[in-house]
Amino acid sequence: MSWIIYLMGAAGFDSVRDFPEGWSPPPLGPREAVIRKLREVLPTLFFPTLAEGSFHGDGFSITFELGPWEPAPRVKLLVHGTGDEVLDLIGKVAEALEARALDTGLGDFMRFHKDADTGRHVWRDAPQPGQWMAPA
């Protein structure tokens, strides 16, 4: 399974439907600072250029695209694979960047909470298996 998520600065909005017409998210910061924050969460994150990096986990991979813009307006995540670990990492990187995670398959923000027992980020509004299928 593959899916696309955008990390963006959208504090104060509960849904993308709340964006005023013509609104643009504030930049996340200089690309070097964004990469530094990402590496605090994922120390083995590989960024050969300022535009794109990658992370490989057990049964999944994530490509991080910052693009050519300075400062970085958003981070595009190309996620291949599924599981609790990948969801936890998406929650952690969103938190580190003080960003919201927009799931393009659902068309709205992912809402996370931390599990009290494990400390992991859990996707609070995750659809049940079989409810939806993200684009491949």
Short mmCIF file of N, CA and C in Angstrom, two decimals:
data_model
loop_
_atom_site.label_atom_id
_atom_site.label_comp_id
_atom_site.label_asym_id
_atom_site.label_seq_id
_atom_site.Cartn_x
_atom_site.Cartn_y
_atom_site.Cartn_z
N MET A 1 0.84 -1.17 0.00
CA MET A 1 0.00 0.00 0.00
C MET A 1 0.89 1.24 0.00
N SER A 2 0.50 2.22 -0.77
CA SER A 2 1.22 3.50 -0.82
C SER A 2 0.24 4.63 -0.53
N TRP A 3 0.73 5.65 0.15
CA TRP A 3 -0.12 6.80 0.40
C TRP A 3 0.72 8.05 0.51
N ILE A 4 0.07 9.19 0.37
CA ILE A 4 0.75 10.49 0.39
C ILE A 4 0.18 11.31 1.54
N ILE A 5 1.09 11.90 2.30
CA ILE A 5 0.73 12.76 3.43
C ILE A 5 1.51 14.05 3.29
N TYR A 6 0.86 15.16 3.56
CA TYR A 6 1.54 16.46 3.59
C TYR A 6 1.60 16.94 5.03
N LEU A 7 2.79 17.32 5.48
CA LEU A 7 2.96 17.95 6.78
C LEU A 7 3.00 19.45 6.55
N MET A 8 2.11 20.17 7.22
CA MET A 8 2.01 21.61 7.00
C MET A 8 1.67 22.33 8.29
N GLY A 9 2.03 23.59 8.35
CA GLY A 9 1.66 24.42 9.48
C GLY A 9 0.21 24.84 9.34
N ALA A 10 -0.64 24.31 10.18
CA ALA A 10 -2.06 24.64 10.11
C ALA A 10 -2.67 24.68 11.51
N ALA A 11 -1.92 25.27 12.44
CA ALA A 11 -2.40 25.37 13.82
C ALA A 11 -3.72 26.15 13.84
N GLY A 12 -4.63 25.70 14.67
CA GLY A 12 -5.90 26.40 14.82
C GLY A 12 -7.00 25.91 13.90
N PHE A 13 -6.68 25.01 12.98
CA PHE A 13 -7.70 24.48 12.08
C PHE A 13 -8.00 23.03 12.46
N ASP A 14 -9.28 22.70 12.58
CA ASP A 14 -9.67 21.32 12.87
C ASP A 14 -9.75 20.48 11.61
N SER A 15 -9.97 21.13 10.47
CA SER A 15 -10.16 20.42 9.21
C SER A 15 -9.69 21.31 8.08
N VAL A 16 -9.34 20.70 6.95
CA VAL A 16 -8.98 21.50 5.78
C VAL A 16 -10.18 22.29 5.28
N ARG A 17 -11.39 21.84 5.60
CA ARG A 17 -12.60 22.57 5.20
C ARG A 17 -12.72 23.91 5.93
N ASP A 18 -11.92 24.10 6.98
CA ASP A 18 -11.95 25.35 7.74
C ASP A 18 -11.01 26.41 7.16
N PHE A 19 -10.21 26.05 6.16
CA PHE A 19 -9.28 27.04 5.59
C PHE A 19 -10.08 28.15 4.91
N PRO A 20 -9.75 29.41 5.20
CA PRO A 20 -10.40 30.50 4.47
C PRO A 20 -9.95 30.49 3.00
N GLU A 21 -10.79 31.00 2.14
CA GLU A 21 -10.45 31.07 0.72
C GLU A 21 -9.16 31.87 0.54
N GLY A 22 -8.24 31.32 -0.24
CA GLY A 22 -6.98 31.99 -0.52
C GLY A 22 -5.91 31.82 0.54
N TRP A 23 -6.22 31.08 1.62
CA TRP A 23 -5.27 30.89 2.72
C TRP A 23 -4.13 29.98 2.28
N SER A 24 -2.94 30.29 2.72
CA SER A 24 -1.77 29.43 2.51
C SER A 24 -1.12 29.17 3.85
N PRO A 25 -0.64 27.94 4.08
CA PRO A 25 0.00 27.65 5.36
C PRO A 25 1.32 28.38 5.50
N PRO A 26 1.69 28.72 6.73
CA PRO A 26 3.00 29.35 6.94
C PRO A 26 4.10 28.32 6.69
N PRO A 27 5.28 28.78 6.30
CA PRO A 27 6.38 27.83 6.06
C PRO A 27 6.77 27.12 7.36
N LEU A 28 7.30 25.91 7.19
CA LEU A 28 7.76 25.13 8.34
C LEU A 28 9.12 25.60 8.83
N GLY A 29 9.84 26.33 7.99
CA GLY A 29 11.15 26.86 8.36
C GLY A 29 12.18 26.58 7.28
N PRO A 30 13.41 27.05 7.49
CA PRO A 30 14.48 26.75 6.54
C PRO A 30 14.65 25.24 6.40
N ARG A 31 14.96 24.79 5.20
CA ARG A 31 15.07 23.34 4.96
C ARG A 31 16.07 22.68 5.90
N GLU A 32 17.22 23.31 6.16
CA GLU A 32 18.20 22.71 7.07
C GLU A 32 17.63 22.53 8.47
N ALA A 33 16.83 23.49 8.93
CA ALA A 33 16.21 23.38 10.26
C ALA A 33 15.15 22.28 10.28
N VAL A 34 14.39 22.17 9.19
CA VAL A 34 13.37 21.12 9.10
C VAL A 34 14.04 19.75 9.13
N ILE A 35 15.11 19.58 8.36
CA ILE A 35 15.84 18.31 8.35
C ILE A 35 16.42 18.00 9.73
N ARG A 36 16.95 19.00 10.40
CA ARG A 36 17.50 18.80 11.75
C ARG A 36 16.40 18.29 12.70
N LYS A 37 15.21 18.89 12.64
CA LYS A 37 14.10 18.44 13.50
C LYS A 37 13.67 17.02 13.15
N LEU A 38 13.66 16.70 11.85
CA LEU A 38 13.30 15.34 11.44
C LEU A 38 14.32 14.33 11.96
N ARG A 39 15.59 14.69 11.91
CA ARG A 39 16.65 13.78 12.37
C ARG A 39 16.63 13.60 13.89
N GLU A 40 16.10 14.57 14.62
CA GLU A 40 15.96 14.40 16.07
C GLU A 40 15.00 13.25 16.37
N VAL A 41 14.00 13.07 15.52
CA VAL A 41 13.02 11.99 15.68
C VAL A 41 13.51 10.70 15.03
N LEU A 42 14.15 10.84 13.86
CA LEU A 42 14.62 9.70 13.07
C LEU A 42 16.11 9.84 12.80
N PRO A 43 16.97 9.47 13.74
CA PRO A 43 18.41 9.69 13.58
C PRO A 43 19.02 9.04 12.34
N THR A 44 18.42 7.95 11.84
CA THR A 44 18.98 7.28 10.66
C THR A 44 18.37 7.78 9.36
N LEU A 45 17.60 8.85 9.43
CA LEU A 45 17.02 9.45 8.23
C LEU A 45 18.13 9.86 7.28
N PHE A 46 18.03 9.47 6.01
CA PHE A 46 19.06 9.76 5.01
C PHE A 46 18.58 10.89 4.12
N PHE A 47 19.29 12.01 4.13
CA PHE A 47 18.99 13.18 3.31
C PHE A 47 20.21 13.50 2.46
N PRO A 48 20.33 12.93 1.25
CA PRO A 48 21.49 13.22 0.41
C PRO A 48 21.48 14.64 -0.16
N THR A 49 20.28 15.25 -0.23
CA THR A 49 20.15 16.64 -0.69
C THR A 49 19.18 17.35 0.24
N LEU A 50 19.10 18.66 0.12
CA LEU A 50 18.14 19.41 0.93
C LEU A 50 16.71 19.21 0.46
N ALA A 51 16.54 18.63 -0.73
CA ALA A 51 15.20 18.49 -1.31
C ALA A 51 14.51 17.18 -0.95
N GLU A 52 15.27 16.10 -0.71
CA GLU A 52 14.64 14.80 -0.53
C GLU A 52 15.46 13.87 0.35
N GLY A 53 14.75 13.13 1.21
CA GLY A 53 15.39 12.14 2.06
C GLY A 53 14.54 10.90 2.17
N SER A 54 15.06 9.88 2.86
CA SER A 54 14.31 8.64 3.00
C SER A 54 14.60 7.97 4.33
N PHE A 55 13.62 7.17 4.76
CA PHE A 55 13.74 6.39 5.99
C PHE A 55 13.15 5.01 5.71
N HIS A 56 13.83 3.98 6.18
CA HIS A 56 13.36 2.61 5.99
C HIS A 56 13.15 1.96 7.35
N GLY A 57 11.94 1.45 7.55
CA GLY A 57 11.61 0.74 8.77
C GLY A 57 11.30 -0.71 8.47
N ASP A 58 10.81 -1.42 9.45
CA ASP A 58 10.48 -2.84 9.30
C ASP A 58 9.16 -2.96 8.52
N GLY A 59 9.25 -3.25 7.23
CA GLY A 59 8.07 -3.42 6.40
C GLY A 59 7.50 -2.15 5.82
N PHE A 60 8.22 -1.05 5.90
CA PHE A 60 7.74 0.20 5.32
C PHE A 60 8.92 1.10 4.98
N SER A 61 8.64 2.09 4.14
CA SER A 61 9.62 3.14 3.86
C SER A 61 8.86 4.45 3.69
N ILE A 62 9.55 5.55 3.98
CA ILE A 62 8.97 6.88 3.81
C ILE A 62 9.98 7.74 3.07
N THR A 63 9.54 8.37 1.99
CA THR A 63 10.34 9.37 1.30
C THR A 63 9.86 10.74 1.77
N PHE A 64 10.79 11.58 2.16
CA PHE A 64 10.50 12.93 2.64
C PHE A 64 10.90 13.91 1.54
N GLU A 65 9.93 14.61 0.96
CA GLU A 65 10.20 15.59 -0.09
C GLU A 65 9.97 17.00 0.45
N LEU A 66 11.05 17.80 0.47
CA LEU A 66 10.95 19.19 0.87
C LEU A 66 10.85 20.11 -0.33
N GLY A 67 11.27 19.63 -1.49
CA GLY A 67 11.21 20.44 -2.70
C GLY A 67 12.31 21.48 -2.73
N PRO A 68 12.27 22.36 -3.75
CA PRO A 68 13.33 23.34 -3.95
C PRO A 68 13.13 24.65 -3.19
N TRP A 69 12.02 24.78 -2.47
CA TRP A 69 11.65 26.07 -1.89
C TRP A 69 12.39 26.34 -0.59
N GLU A 70 12.68 27.60 -0.39
CA GLU A 70 13.33 28.06 0.84
C GLU A 70 12.61 29.31 1.30
N PRO A 71 12.00 29.29 2.48
CA PRO A 71 11.90 28.19 3.44
C PRO A 71 10.92 27.12 2.96
N ALA A 72 10.95 25.98 3.63
CA ALA A 72 10.11 24.84 3.24
C ALA A 72 8.64 25.11 3.59
N PRO A 73 7.76 25.14 2.58
CA PRO A 73 6.35 25.40 2.87
C PRO A 73 5.63 24.19 3.46
N ARG A 74 6.17 22.99 3.19
CA ARG A 74 5.55 21.75 3.65
C ARG A 74 6.54 20.61 3.43
N VAL A 75 6.22 19.44 3.99
CA VAL A 75 6.98 18.23 3.71
C VAL A 75 5.99 17.21 3.16
N LYS A 76 6.31 16.67 2.00
CA LYS A 76 5.48 15.63 1.39
C LYS A 76 6.07 14.28 1.77
N LEU A 77 5.23 13.41 2.34
CA LEU A 77 5.66 12.06 2.71
C LEU A 77 5.06 11.07 1.73
N LEU A 78 5.90 10.29 1.10
CA LEU A 78 5.45 9.17 0.26
C LEU A 78 5.67 7.92 1.09
N VAL A 79 4.59 7.34 1.58
CA VAL A 79 4.66 6.22 2.51
C VAL A 79 4.35 4.93 1.74
N HIS A 80 5.23 3.96 1.88
CA HIS A 80 5.02 2.63 1.29
C HIS A 80 4.99 1.63 2.44
N GLY A 81 3.83 0.99 2.63
CA GLY A 81 3.66 0.05 3.72
C GLY A 81 2.70 0.60 4.77
N THR A 82 2.41 -0.21 5.77
CA THR A 82 1.47 0.18 6.82
C THR A 82 1.95 -0.34 8.16
N GLY A 83 1.17 -0.09 9.17
CA GLY A 83 1.45 -0.64 10.49
C GLY A 83 1.50 0.43 11.57
N ASP A 84 1.48 -0.04 12.81
CA ASP A 84 1.50 0.87 13.95
C ASP A 84 2.77 1.70 14.00
N GLU A 85 3.92 1.11 13.61
CA GLU A 85 5.18 1.85 13.68
C GLU A 85 5.18 3.03 12.73
N VAL A 86 4.70 2.84 11.50
CA VAL A 86 4.70 3.94 10.55
C VAL A 86 3.74 5.04 11.00
N LEU A 87 2.60 4.68 11.58
CA LEU A 87 1.67 5.70 12.08
C LEU A 87 2.29 6.46 13.24
N ASP A 88 2.99 5.75 14.13
CA ASP A 88 3.68 6.40 15.24
C ASP A 88 4.71 7.39 14.72
N LEU A 89 5.47 7.01 13.69
CA LEU A 89 6.49 7.90 13.15
C LEU A 89 5.89 9.13 12.49
N ILE A 90 4.77 8.96 11.78
CA ILE A 90 4.11 10.12 11.17
C ILE A 90 3.67 11.08 12.27
N GLY A 91 3.10 10.55 13.34
CA GLY A 91 2.71 11.39 14.47
C GLY A 91 3.89 12.10 15.10
N LYS A 92 5.00 11.39 15.25
CA LYS A 92 6.19 11.98 15.86
C LYS A 92 6.79 13.09 15.00
N VAL A 93 6.89 12.86 13.68
CA VAL A 93 7.50 13.91 12.84
C VAL A 93 6.56 15.11 12.74
N ALA A 94 5.26 14.89 12.71
CA ALA A 94 4.32 16.01 12.70
C ALA A 94 4.47 16.83 13.98
N GLU A 95 4.58 16.14 15.10
CA GLU A 95 4.76 16.82 16.39
C GLU A 95 6.08 17.60 16.42
N ALA A 96 7.15 17.00 15.93
CA ALA A 96 8.46 17.66 15.94
C ALA A 96 8.47 18.93 15.09
N LEU A 97 7.70 18.92 14.00
CA LEU A 97 7.64 20.09 13.12
C LEU A 97 6.52 21.05 13.50
N GLU A 98 5.77 20.71 14.56
CA GLU A 98 4.59 21.49 14.95
C GLU A 98 3.68 21.66 13.75
N ALA A 99 3.43 20.53 13.07
CA ALA A 99 2.67 20.52 11.83
C ALA A 99 1.47 19.60 11.95
N ARG A 100 0.57 19.75 11.01
CA ARG A 100 -0.57 18.85 10.87
C ARG A 100 -0.28 17.90 9.73
N ALA A 101 -0.77 16.67 9.82
CA ALA A 101 -0.57 15.65 8.79
C ALA A 101 -1.86 15.51 7.98
N LEU A 102 -1.79 15.92 6.72
CA LEU A 102 -2.93 15.83 5.81
C LEU A 102 -2.84 14.54 5.02
N ASP A 103 -3.78 13.64 5.22
CA ASP A 103 -3.83 12.38 4.48
C ASP A 103 -4.61 12.63 3.20
N THR A 104 -3.94 12.53 2.05
CA THR A 104 -4.61 12.82 0.78
C THR A 104 -5.65 11.76 0.43
N GLY A 105 -5.53 10.56 0.96
CA GLY A 105 -6.54 9.52 0.70
C GLY A 105 -7.86 9.83 1.37
N LEU A 106 -7.81 10.44 2.55
CA LEU A 106 -9.02 10.80 3.27
C LEU A 106 -9.44 12.24 2.99
N GLY A 107 -8.48 13.07 2.57
CA GLY A 107 -8.79 14.46 2.28
C GLY A 107 -8.90 15.33 3.51
N ASP A 108 -8.30 14.91 4.61
CA ASP A 108 -8.35 15.72 5.83
C ASP A 108 -7.17 15.37 6.73
N PHE A 109 -7.08 16.08 7.85
CA PHE A 109 -5.98 15.87 8.78
C PHE A 109 -6.11 14.54 9.51
N MET A 110 -4.96 13.94 9.77
CA MET A 110 -4.90 12.79 10.66
C MET A 110 -4.89 13.35 12.08
N ARG A 111 -5.64 12.74 12.96
CA ARG A 111 -5.68 13.20 14.35
C ARG A 111 -5.07 12.11 15.22
N PHE A 112 -4.02 12.49 15.93
CA PHE A 112 -3.28 11.54 16.74
C PHE A 112 -3.51 11.80 18.22
N HIS A 113 -3.36 10.77 19.01
CA HIS A 113 -3.23 10.91 20.45
C HIS A 113 -2.16 9.93 20.90
N LYS A 114 -1.58 10.19 22.05
CA LYS A 114 -0.55 9.29 22.57
C LYS A 114 -1.20 8.24 23.46
N ASP A 115 -0.89 6.99 23.17
CA ASP A 115 -1.38 5.89 23.98
C ASP A 115 -0.74 5.98 25.36
N ALA A 116 -1.55 5.98 26.39
CA ALA A 116 -1.04 6.15 27.75
C ALA A 116 -0.12 5.01 28.18
N ASP A 117 -0.35 3.81 27.67
CA ASP A 117 0.45 2.66 28.07
C ASP A 117 1.78 2.58 27.33
N THR A 118 1.76 2.89 26.02
CA THR A 118 2.97 2.71 25.21
C THR A 118 3.70 4.01 24.89
N GLY A 119 3.01 5.14 24.99
CA GLY A 119 3.61 6.42 24.61
C GLY A 119 3.66 6.63 23.11
N ARG A 120 3.11 5.67 22.34
CA ARG A 120 3.13 5.77 20.88
C ARG A 120 2.00 6.67 20.39
N HIS A 121 2.24 7.31 19.24
CA HIS A 121 1.20 8.08 18.58
C HIS A 121 0.23 7.11 17.90
N VAL A 122 -1.05 7.28 18.18
CA VAL A 122 -2.08 6.43 17.62
C VAL A 122 -3.00 7.32 16.79
N TRP A 123 -3.34 6.87 15.61
CA TRP A 123 -4.22 7.61 14.73
C TRP A 123 -5.63 7.47 15.28
N ARG A 124 -6.13 8.52 15.90
CA ARG A 124 -7.40 8.47 16.61
C ARG A 124 -8.58 8.17 15.68
N ASP A 125 -8.59 8.77 14.50
CA ASP A 125 -9.74 8.64 13.59
C ASP A 125 -9.48 7.66 12.47
N ALA A 126 -8.59 6.71 12.68
CA ALA A 126 -8.25 5.76 11.61
C ALA A 126 -9.49 4.98 11.18
N PRO A 127 -9.69 4.85 9.86
CA PRO A 127 -10.80 4.02 9.40
C PRO A 127 -10.54 2.56 9.77
N GLN A 128 -11.59 1.82 9.89
CA GLN A 128 -11.45 0.39 10.17
C GLN A 128 -10.98 -0.32 8.90
N PRO A 129 -10.25 -1.43 9.03
CA PRO A 129 -9.80 -2.16 7.84
C PRO A 129 -10.96 -2.44 6.89
N GLY A 130 -10.72 -2.17 5.60
CA GLY A 130 -11.73 -2.39 4.58
C GLY A 130 -12.63 -1.19 4.33
N GLN A 131 -12.57 -0.16 5.18
CA GLN A 131 -13.40 1.03 4.99
C GLN A 131 -12.95 1.88 3.82
N TRP A 132 -11.65 1.92 3.58
CA TRP A 132 -11.12 2.75 2.50
C TRP A 132 -9.84 2.13 2.01
N MET A 133 -9.45 2.54 0.86
CA MET A 133 -8.19 2.07 0.29
C MET A 133 -7.46 3.28 -0.25
N ALA A 134 -6.29 3.54 0.25
CA ALA A 134 -5.50 4.67 -0.22
C ALA A 134 -5.03 4.40 -1.65
N PRO A 135 -4.83 5.48 -2.42
CA PRO A 135 -4.36 5.28 -3.80
C PRO A 135 -2.99 4.62 -3.81
N ALA A 136 -2.79 3.73 -4.76
CA ALA A 136 -1.50 3.03 -4.88
C ALA A 136 -0.52 3.83 -5.69
#
